[in-house]
Short mmCIF file of C-alpha atoms in Angstrom, two decimals:
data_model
loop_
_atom_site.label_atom_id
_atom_site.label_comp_id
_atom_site.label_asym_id
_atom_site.label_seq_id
_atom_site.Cartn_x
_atom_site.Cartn_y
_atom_site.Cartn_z
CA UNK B 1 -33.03 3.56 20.87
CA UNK B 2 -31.53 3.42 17.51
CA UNK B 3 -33.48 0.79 15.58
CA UNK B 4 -30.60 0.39 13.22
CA UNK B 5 -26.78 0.21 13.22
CA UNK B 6 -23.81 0.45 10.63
CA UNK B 7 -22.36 -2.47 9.34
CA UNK B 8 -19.21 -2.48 7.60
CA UNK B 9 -16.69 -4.67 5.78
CA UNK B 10 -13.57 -3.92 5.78
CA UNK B 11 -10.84 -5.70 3.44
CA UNK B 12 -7.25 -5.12 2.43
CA UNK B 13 -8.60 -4.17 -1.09
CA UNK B 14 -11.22 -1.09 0.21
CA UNK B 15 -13.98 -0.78 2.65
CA UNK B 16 -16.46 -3.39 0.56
CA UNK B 17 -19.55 -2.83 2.35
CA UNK B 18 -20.98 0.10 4.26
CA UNK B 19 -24.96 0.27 5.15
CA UNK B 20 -27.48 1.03 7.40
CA UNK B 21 -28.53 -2.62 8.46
CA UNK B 22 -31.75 -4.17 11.02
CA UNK B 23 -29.70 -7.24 12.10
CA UNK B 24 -26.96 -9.21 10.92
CA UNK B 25 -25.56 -12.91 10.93
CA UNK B 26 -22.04 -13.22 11.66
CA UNK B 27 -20.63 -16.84 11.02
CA UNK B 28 -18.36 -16.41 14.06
CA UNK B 29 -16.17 -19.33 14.33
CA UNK B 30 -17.78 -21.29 16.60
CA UNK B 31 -21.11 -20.95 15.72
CA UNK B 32 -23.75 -18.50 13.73
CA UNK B 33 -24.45 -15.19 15.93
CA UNK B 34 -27.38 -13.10 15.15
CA UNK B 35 -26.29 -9.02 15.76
CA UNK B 36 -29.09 -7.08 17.13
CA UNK B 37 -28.60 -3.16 17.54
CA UNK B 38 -27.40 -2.55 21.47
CA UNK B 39 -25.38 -5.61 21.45
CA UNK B 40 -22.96 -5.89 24.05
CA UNK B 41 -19.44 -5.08 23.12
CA UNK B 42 -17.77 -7.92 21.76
CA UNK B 43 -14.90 -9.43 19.64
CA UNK B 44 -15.14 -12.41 17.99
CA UNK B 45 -13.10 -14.54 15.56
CA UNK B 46 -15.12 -15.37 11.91
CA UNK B 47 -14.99 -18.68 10.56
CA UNK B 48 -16.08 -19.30 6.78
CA UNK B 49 -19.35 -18.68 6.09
CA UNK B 50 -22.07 -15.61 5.28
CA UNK B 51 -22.89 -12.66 6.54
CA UNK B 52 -26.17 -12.50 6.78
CA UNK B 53 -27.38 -8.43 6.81
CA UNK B 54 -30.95 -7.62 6.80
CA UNK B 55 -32.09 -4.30 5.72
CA UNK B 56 -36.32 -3.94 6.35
CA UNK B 57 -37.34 -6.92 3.53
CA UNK B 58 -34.32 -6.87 2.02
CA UNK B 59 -31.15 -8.55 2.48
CA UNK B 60 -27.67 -8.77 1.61
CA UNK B 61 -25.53 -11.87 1.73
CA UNK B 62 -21.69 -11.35 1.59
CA UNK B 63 -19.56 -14.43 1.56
CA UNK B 64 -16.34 -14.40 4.00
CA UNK B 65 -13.31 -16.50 5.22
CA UNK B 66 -11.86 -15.76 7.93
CA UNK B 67 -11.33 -12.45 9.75
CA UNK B 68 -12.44 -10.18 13.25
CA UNK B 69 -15.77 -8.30 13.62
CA UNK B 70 -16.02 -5.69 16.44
CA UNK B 71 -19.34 -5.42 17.70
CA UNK B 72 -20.69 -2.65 19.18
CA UNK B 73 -24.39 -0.73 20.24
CA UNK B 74 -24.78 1.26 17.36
CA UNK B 75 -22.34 -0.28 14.81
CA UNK B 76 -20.32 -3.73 13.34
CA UNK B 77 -16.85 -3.36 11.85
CA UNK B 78 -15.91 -6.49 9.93
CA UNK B 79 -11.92 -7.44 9.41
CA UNK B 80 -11.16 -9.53 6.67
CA UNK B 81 -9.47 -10.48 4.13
CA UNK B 82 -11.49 -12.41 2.08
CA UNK B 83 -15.00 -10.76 1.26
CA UNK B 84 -17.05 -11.10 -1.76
CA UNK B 85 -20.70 -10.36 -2.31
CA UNK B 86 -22.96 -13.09 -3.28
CA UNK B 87 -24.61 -11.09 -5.64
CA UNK B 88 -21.52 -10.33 -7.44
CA UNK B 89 -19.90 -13.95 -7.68
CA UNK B 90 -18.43 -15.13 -10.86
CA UNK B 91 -18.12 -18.85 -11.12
CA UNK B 92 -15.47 -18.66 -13.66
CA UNK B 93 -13.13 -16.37 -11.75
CA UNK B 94 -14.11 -18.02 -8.53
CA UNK B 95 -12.55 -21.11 -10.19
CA UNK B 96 -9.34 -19.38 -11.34
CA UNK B 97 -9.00 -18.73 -8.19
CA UNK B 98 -9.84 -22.08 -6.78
CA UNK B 99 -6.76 -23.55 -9.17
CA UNK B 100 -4.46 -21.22 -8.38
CA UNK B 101 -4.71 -21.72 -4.74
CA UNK B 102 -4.55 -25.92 -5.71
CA UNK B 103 -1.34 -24.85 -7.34
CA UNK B 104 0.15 -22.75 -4.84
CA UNK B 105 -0.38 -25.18 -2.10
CA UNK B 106 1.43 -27.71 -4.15
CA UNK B 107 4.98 -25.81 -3.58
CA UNK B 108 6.74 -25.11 -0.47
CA UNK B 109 5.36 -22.35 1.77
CA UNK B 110 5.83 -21.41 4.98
CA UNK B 111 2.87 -22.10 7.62
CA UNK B 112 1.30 -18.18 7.33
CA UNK B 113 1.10 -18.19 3.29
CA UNK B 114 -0.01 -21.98 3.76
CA UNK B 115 -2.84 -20.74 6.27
CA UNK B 116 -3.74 -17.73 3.67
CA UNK B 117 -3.40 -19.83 0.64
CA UNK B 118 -5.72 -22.40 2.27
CA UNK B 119 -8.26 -20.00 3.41
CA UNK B 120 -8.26 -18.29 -0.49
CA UNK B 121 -8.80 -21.88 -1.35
CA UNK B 122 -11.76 -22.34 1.23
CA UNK B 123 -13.13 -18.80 -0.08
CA UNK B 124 -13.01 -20.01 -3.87
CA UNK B 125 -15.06 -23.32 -2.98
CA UNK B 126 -17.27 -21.91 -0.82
CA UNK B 127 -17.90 -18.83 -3.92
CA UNK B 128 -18.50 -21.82 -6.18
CA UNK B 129 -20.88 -24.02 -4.13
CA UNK B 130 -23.52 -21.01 -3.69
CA UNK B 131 -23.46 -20.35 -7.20
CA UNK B 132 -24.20 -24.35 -7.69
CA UNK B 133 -26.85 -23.73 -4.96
CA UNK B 134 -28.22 -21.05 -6.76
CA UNK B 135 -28.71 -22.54 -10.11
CA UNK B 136 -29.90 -25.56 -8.81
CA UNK A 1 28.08 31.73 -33.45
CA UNK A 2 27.49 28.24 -34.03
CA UNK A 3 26.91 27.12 -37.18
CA UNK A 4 23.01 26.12 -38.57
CA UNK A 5 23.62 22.63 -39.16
CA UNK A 6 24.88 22.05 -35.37
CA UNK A 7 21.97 23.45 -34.03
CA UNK A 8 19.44 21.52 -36.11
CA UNK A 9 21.56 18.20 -34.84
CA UNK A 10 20.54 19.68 -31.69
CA UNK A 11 17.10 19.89 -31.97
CA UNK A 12 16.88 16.64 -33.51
CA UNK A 13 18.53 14.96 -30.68
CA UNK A 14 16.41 17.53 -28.33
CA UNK A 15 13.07 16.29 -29.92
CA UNK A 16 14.36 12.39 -29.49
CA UNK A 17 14.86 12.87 -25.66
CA UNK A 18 11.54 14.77 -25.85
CA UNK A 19 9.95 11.28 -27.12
CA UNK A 20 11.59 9.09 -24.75
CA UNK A 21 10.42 11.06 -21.48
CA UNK A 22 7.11 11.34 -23.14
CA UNK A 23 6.50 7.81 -23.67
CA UNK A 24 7.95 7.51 -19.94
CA UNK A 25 5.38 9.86 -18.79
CA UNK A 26 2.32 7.86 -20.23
CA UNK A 27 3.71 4.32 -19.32
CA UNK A 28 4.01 5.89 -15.66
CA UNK A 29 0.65 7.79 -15.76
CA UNK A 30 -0.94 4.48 -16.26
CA UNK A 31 0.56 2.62 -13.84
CA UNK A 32 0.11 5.14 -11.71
CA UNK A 33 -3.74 5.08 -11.69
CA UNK A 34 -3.90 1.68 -10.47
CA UNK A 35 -1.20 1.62 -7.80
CA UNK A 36 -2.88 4.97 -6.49
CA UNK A 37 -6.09 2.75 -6.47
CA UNK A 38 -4.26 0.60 -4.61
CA UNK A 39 -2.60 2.46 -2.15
CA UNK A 40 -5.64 4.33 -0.78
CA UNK A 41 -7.68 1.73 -1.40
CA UNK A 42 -5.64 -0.23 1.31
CA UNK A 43 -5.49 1.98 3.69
CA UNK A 44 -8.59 1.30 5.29
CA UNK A 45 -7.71 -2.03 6.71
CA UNK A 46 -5.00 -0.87 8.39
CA UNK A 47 -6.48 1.63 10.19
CA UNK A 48 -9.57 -0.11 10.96
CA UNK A 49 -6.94 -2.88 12.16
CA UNK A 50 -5.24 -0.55 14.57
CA UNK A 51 -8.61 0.80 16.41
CA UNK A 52 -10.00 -2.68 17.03
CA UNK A 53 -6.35 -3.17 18.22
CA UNK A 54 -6.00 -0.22 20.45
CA UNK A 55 -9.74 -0.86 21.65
CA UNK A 56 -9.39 -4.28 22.27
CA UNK A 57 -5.91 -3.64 24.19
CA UNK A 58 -8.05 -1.00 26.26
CA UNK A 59 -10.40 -3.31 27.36
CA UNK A 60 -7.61 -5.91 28.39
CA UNK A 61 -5.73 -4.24 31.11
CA UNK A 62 -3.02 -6.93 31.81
CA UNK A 63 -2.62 -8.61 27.98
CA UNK A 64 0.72 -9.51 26.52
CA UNK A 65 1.81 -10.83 23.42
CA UNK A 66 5.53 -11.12 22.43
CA UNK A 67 4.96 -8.99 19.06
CA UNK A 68 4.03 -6.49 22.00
CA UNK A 69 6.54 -6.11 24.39
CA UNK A 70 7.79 -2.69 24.55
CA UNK A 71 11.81 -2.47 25.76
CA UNK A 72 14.29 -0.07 25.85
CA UNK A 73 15.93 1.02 22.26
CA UNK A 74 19.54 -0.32 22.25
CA UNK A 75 19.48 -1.40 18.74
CA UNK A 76 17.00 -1.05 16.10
CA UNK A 77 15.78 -2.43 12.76
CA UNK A 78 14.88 0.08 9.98
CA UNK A 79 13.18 -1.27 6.94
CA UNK A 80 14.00 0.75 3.94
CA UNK A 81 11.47 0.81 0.72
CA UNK A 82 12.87 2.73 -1.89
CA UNK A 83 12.07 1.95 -5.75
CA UNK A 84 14.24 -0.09 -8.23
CA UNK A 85 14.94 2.55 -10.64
CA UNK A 86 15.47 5.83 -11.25
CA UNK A 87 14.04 8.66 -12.84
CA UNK A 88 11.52 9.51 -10.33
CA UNK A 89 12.59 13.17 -9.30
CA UNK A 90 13.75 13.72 -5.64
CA UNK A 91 11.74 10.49 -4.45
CA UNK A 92 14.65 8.38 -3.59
CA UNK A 93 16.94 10.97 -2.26
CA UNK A 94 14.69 12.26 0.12
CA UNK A 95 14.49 8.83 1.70
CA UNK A 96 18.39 8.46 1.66
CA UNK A 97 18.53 11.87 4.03
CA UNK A 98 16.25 10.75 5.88
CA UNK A 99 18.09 7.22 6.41
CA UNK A 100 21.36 9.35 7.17
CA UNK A 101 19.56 10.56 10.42
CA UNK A 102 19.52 7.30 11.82
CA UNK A 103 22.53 6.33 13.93
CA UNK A 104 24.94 4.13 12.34
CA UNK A 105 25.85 2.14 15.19
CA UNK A 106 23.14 0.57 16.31
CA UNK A 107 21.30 1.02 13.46
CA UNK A 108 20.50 -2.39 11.11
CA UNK A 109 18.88 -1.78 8.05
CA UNK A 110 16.49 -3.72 5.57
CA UNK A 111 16.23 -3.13 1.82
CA UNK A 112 13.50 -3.45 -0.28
CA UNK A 113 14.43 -2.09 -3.48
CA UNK A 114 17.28 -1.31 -5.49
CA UNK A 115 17.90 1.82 -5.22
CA UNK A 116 17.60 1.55 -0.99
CA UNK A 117 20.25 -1.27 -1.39
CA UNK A 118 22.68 0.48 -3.67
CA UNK A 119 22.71 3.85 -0.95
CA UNK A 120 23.38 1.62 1.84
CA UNK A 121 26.23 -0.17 0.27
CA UNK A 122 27.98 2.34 -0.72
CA UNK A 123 27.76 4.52 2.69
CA UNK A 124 28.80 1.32 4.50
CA UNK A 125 25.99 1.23 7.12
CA UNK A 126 24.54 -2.41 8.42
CA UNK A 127 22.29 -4.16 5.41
CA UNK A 128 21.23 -7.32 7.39
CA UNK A 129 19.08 -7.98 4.29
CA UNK A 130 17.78 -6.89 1.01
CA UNK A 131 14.13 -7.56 -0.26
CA UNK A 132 12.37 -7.31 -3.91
CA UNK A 133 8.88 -6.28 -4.55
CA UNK A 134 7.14 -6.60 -8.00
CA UNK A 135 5.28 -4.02 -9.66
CA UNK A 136 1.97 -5.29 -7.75
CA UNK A 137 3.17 -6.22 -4.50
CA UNK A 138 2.13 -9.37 -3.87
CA UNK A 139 1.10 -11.11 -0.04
CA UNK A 140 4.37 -13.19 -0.10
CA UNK A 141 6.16 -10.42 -0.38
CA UNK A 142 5.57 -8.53 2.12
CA UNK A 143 5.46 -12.02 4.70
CA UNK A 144 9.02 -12.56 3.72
CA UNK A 145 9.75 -8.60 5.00
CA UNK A 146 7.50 -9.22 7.69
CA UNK A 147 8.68 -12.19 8.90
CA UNK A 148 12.70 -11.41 9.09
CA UNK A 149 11.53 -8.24 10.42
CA UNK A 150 9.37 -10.37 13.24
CA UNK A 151 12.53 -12.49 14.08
CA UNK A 152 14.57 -10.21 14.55
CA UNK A 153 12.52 -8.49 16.97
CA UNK A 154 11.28 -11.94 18.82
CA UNK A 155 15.15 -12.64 18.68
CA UNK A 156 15.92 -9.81 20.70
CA UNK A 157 18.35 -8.84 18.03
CA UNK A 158 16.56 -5.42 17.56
CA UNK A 159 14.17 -4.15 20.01
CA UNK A 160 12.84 -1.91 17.96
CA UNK A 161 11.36 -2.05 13.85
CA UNK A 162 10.62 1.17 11.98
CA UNK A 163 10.05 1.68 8.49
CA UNK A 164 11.20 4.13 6.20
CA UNK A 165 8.66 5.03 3.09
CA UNK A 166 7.81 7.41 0.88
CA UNK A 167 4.01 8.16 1.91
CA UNK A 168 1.59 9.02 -0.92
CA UNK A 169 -0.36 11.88 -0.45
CA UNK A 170 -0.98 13.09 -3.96
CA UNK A 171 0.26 12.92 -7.20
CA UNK A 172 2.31 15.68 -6.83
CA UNK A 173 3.61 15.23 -2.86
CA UNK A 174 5.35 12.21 -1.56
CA UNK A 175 6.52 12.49 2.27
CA UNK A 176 9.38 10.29 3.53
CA UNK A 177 7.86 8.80 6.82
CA UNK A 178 9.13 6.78 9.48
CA UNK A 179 6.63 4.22 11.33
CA UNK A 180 6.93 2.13 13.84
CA UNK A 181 6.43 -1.58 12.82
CA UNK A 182 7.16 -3.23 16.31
CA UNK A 183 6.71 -3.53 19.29
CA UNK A 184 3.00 -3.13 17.43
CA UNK A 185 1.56 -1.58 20.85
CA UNK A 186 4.34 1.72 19.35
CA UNK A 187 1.98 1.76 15.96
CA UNK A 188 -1.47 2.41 17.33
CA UNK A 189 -0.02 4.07 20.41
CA UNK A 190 1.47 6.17 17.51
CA UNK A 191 -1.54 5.85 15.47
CA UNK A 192 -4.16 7.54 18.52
CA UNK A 193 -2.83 10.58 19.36
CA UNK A 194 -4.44 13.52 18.22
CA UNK A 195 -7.88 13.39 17.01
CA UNK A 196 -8.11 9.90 17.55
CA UNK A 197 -6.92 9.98 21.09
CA UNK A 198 -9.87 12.17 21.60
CA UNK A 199 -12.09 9.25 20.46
CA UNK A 200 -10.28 6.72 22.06
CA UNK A 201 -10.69 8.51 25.29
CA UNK A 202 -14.45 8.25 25.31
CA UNK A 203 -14.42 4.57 25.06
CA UNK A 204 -12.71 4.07 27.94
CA UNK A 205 -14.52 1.46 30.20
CA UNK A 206 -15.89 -0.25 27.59
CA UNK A 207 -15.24 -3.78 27.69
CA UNK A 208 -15.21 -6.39 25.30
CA UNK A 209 -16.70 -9.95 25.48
CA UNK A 210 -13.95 -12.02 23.40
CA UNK A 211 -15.03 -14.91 21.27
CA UNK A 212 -13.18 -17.46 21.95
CA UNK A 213 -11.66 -16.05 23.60
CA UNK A 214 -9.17 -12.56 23.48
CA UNK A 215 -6.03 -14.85 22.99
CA UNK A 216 -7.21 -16.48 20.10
CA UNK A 217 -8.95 -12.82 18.85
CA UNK A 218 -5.41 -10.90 19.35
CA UNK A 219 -3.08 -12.97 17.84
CA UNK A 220 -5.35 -13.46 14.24
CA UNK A 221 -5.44 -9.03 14.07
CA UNK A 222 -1.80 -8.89 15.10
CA UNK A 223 -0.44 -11.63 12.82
CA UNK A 224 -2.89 -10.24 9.93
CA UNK A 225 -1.97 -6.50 10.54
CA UNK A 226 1.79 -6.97 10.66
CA UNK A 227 1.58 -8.73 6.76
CA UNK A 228 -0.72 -6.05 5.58
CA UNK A 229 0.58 -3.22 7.30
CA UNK A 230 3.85 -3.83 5.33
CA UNK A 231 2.02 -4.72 2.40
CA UNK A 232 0.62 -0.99 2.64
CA UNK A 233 3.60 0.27 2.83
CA UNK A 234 4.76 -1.47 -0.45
CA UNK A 235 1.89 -0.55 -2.13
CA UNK A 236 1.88 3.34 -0.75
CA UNK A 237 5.62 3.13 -2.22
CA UNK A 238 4.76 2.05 -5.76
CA UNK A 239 2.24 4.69 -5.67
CA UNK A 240 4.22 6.91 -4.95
CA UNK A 241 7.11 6.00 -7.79
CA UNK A 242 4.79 6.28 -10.56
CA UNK A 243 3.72 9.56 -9.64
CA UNK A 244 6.90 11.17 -8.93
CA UNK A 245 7.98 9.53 -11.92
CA UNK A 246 5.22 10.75 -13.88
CA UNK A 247 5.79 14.15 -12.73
CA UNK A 248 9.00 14.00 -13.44
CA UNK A 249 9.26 12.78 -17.19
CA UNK A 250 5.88 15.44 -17.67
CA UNK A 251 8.34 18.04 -16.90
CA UNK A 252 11.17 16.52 -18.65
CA UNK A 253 9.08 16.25 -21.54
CA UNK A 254 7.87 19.99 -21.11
CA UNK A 255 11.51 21.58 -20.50
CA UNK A 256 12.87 19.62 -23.91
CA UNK A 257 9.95 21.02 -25.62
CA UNK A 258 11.05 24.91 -24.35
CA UNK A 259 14.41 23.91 -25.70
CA UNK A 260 13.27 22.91 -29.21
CA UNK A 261 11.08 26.17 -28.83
CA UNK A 262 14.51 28.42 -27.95
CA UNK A 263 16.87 26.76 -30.31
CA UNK A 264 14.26 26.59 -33.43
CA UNK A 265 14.02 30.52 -32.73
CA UNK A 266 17.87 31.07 -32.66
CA UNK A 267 18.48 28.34 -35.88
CA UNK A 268 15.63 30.95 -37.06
CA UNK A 269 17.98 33.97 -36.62
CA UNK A 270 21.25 32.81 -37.59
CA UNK A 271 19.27 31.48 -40.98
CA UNK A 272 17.75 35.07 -41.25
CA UNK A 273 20.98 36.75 -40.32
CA UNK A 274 23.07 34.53 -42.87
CA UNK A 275 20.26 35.60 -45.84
CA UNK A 276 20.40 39.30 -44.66
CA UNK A 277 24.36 39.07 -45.02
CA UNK A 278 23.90 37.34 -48.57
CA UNK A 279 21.42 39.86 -50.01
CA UNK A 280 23.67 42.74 -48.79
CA UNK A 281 26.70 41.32 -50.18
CA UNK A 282 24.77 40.93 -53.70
CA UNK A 283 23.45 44.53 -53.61
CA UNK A 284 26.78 45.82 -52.57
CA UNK A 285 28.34 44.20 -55.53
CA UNK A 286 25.99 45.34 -57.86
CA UNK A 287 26.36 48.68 -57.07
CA UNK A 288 30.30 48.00 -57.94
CA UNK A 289 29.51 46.94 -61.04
CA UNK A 290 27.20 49.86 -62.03
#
């Protein structure tokens, strides 16, 4: 039995993420899920949150907004569109971000760019408050 | 034999065009290095979008979605993505043959970009509508292609949505390609044959648990992959301009430089020839005088 799987992140910008992992967290939207290797098959919607991905004592913790992860025995495939590793936050671009999305959602948009524009918006925050956390 | 002085003006206006195309070449080799980035950078989510797609599908025996629904062709949709501008070698004309295959009856057509816009207008076949794209080709962008393209379909005006685009596969080849857009189920139907068929095969009877439930999983990849599927296409476009554009000014650039070459060595022998004549004109009337 394969002690390990793959876990990947997948986002229109590149493949973000690609490791050998123990477990992961996946903040499904309903809920956190801990990944084991030999999970059962299974598709499942992502809410905001982290993704949790533990590698021996190590781990990795890679902020996402919405998206799809495909779970499988020997390997996770995360969909997404938003992805950005903790490690690599930066407040000051997170918060360019944050006002942009403020701004956008001020003019008229159709319900899809709204929905995008409002998770971006969620992503930025949520990128901000863990670097808060952190300093803290 | 034409005379020195036109031949230098010749040069001179040689070596100007020379500078133009060169400083064409460099502004497109940049660009070009981040909209390559781009382009295969992107790719990934599509295709990774397609297999959970096609293995979720597999799973579900009975599912239907209305972006789904597979009918018989009467009338189709083809969205064309050409570039704005010129002066990218064959790039643009090899799309336009390959639009001239479709049938011009029941064919409607979608521009996005000039040049796309202009070829359909002036060989009269059906422009429903006609789209812009900037440089970086932006998520709005490609909803508003997306989403004409999606009522049409939903509609029933078209039953079918393909899309014409220059593919990037290097900097120096760019394939015209048709893909199916929708029904989706025709783009990873499309998408698994060959070696991913093979694949695909083995996972048969595996089945999915759905959280919350497949519904709810289904519609988020098919509403998602539709936006950035023609995103990718946009952005496998622009990669593709700069480099046939790039290519083409390098050899612009190159070909005025074997003219300057040519003509400096013919200004070279008329100049020589002219001397020779004026040296043997002065010795033969020397030897006159003595």
């Amino acid at each position: 039995m394969a002690a390990r799987f793959q876990l990947e992140i997948v986002t229109p910008e590149g493949r973000v993420y690609q490791r050998e992992v123990d477990m992961v967290v996946l903040p499904a939207a309903d809920g956190e899920l801990g990944i084991y290797p030999q999970h059962a098959p299974l598709m499942t919607l992502l809410g905001s949150g982290e993704i949790i991905a533990r590698r021996g004592a190590e781990e990795d913790r890679i902020l996402v907004t919405e998206g799809t992860a495909e779970v499988r025995a020997d390997r996770v495939s995360v969909l997404t569109v938003f992805a950005t590793n903790e490690a690599e936050v930066d407040e000051a671009r997170a918060e360019e971000a944050r006002r942009r999305a403020e701004e956008r959602l001020k003019e008229k948009l159709s319900p899809e760019e709204t929905a995008l524009v409002q998770a971006s918006l969620a992503h930025s925050l949520a990128q901000i408050k863990v670097k808060r956390r952190r300093k803290s | 034999m034409p005379s020195t002085r036109n031949i230098r003006r010749r040069i001179r206006s040689v070596r100007n065009t020379a500078q133009i195309t060169r400083a064409m070449q460099m502004v497109a080799a940049s660009k070009m290095r981040r909209a390559q980035e781009a382009a295969v950078n992107g790719r990934a989510y599509a295709e990774q979008s397609i297999i959970l797609l096609a293995h979720a599908a597999r799973s579900l025996e009975d599912f239907e979605h209305p972006l789904l629904e597979v009918r018989p062709t009467r009338r189709r949709a083809v969205i064309m993505i050409t570039t704005d501008r010129g002066l990218c070698g064959g790039l643009n004309a090899n799309l336009m043959r390959e639009a001239t295959r479709f049938d011009t009856d029941t064919t409607l057509f979608l521009a996005a970009g000039r040049k796309g816009a202009q070829f359909l207008a002036r060989t009269k076949r059906r422009l429903v509508a006609e789209f812009t794209y900037s440089d970086r080709p932006t998520f709005a962008e490609a909803l508003a292609m997306a989403r004409t393209a999606r009522q049409m379909f939903l509609e029933g005006e078209v039953d079918r949505v393909e899309v014409l685009y220059p593919r990037f596969v290097n900097t120096l080849t760019q394939k015209p390609e048709v893909r199916p857009l929708l029904p989706m189920k025709a783009m990873w139907e499309e998408a698994l044959t060959g070696k991913a068929a093979e694949a695909a095969r083995t996972e048969e009877g595996v089945h999915y648990l759905f959280e919350p439930d497949a519904k709810a999983v289904m519609a988020h990849l098919l509403q998602r992959l539709l936006i950035f599927q023609v995103l990718q296409y946009l952005q496998e476009t622009k990669a593709s301009e700069h480099s046939a554009r790039m290519v083409a000014m390098k050899n612009a650039t190159e070909n005025a430089e074997q003219l300057i070459k040519d003509l400096t060595l013919t200004y070279n022998k008329i100049r020589q020839a002219s001397i020779t004549s004026e040296i043997l004109d002065i010795a033969v009337a020397q030897m006159a005088i003595t």
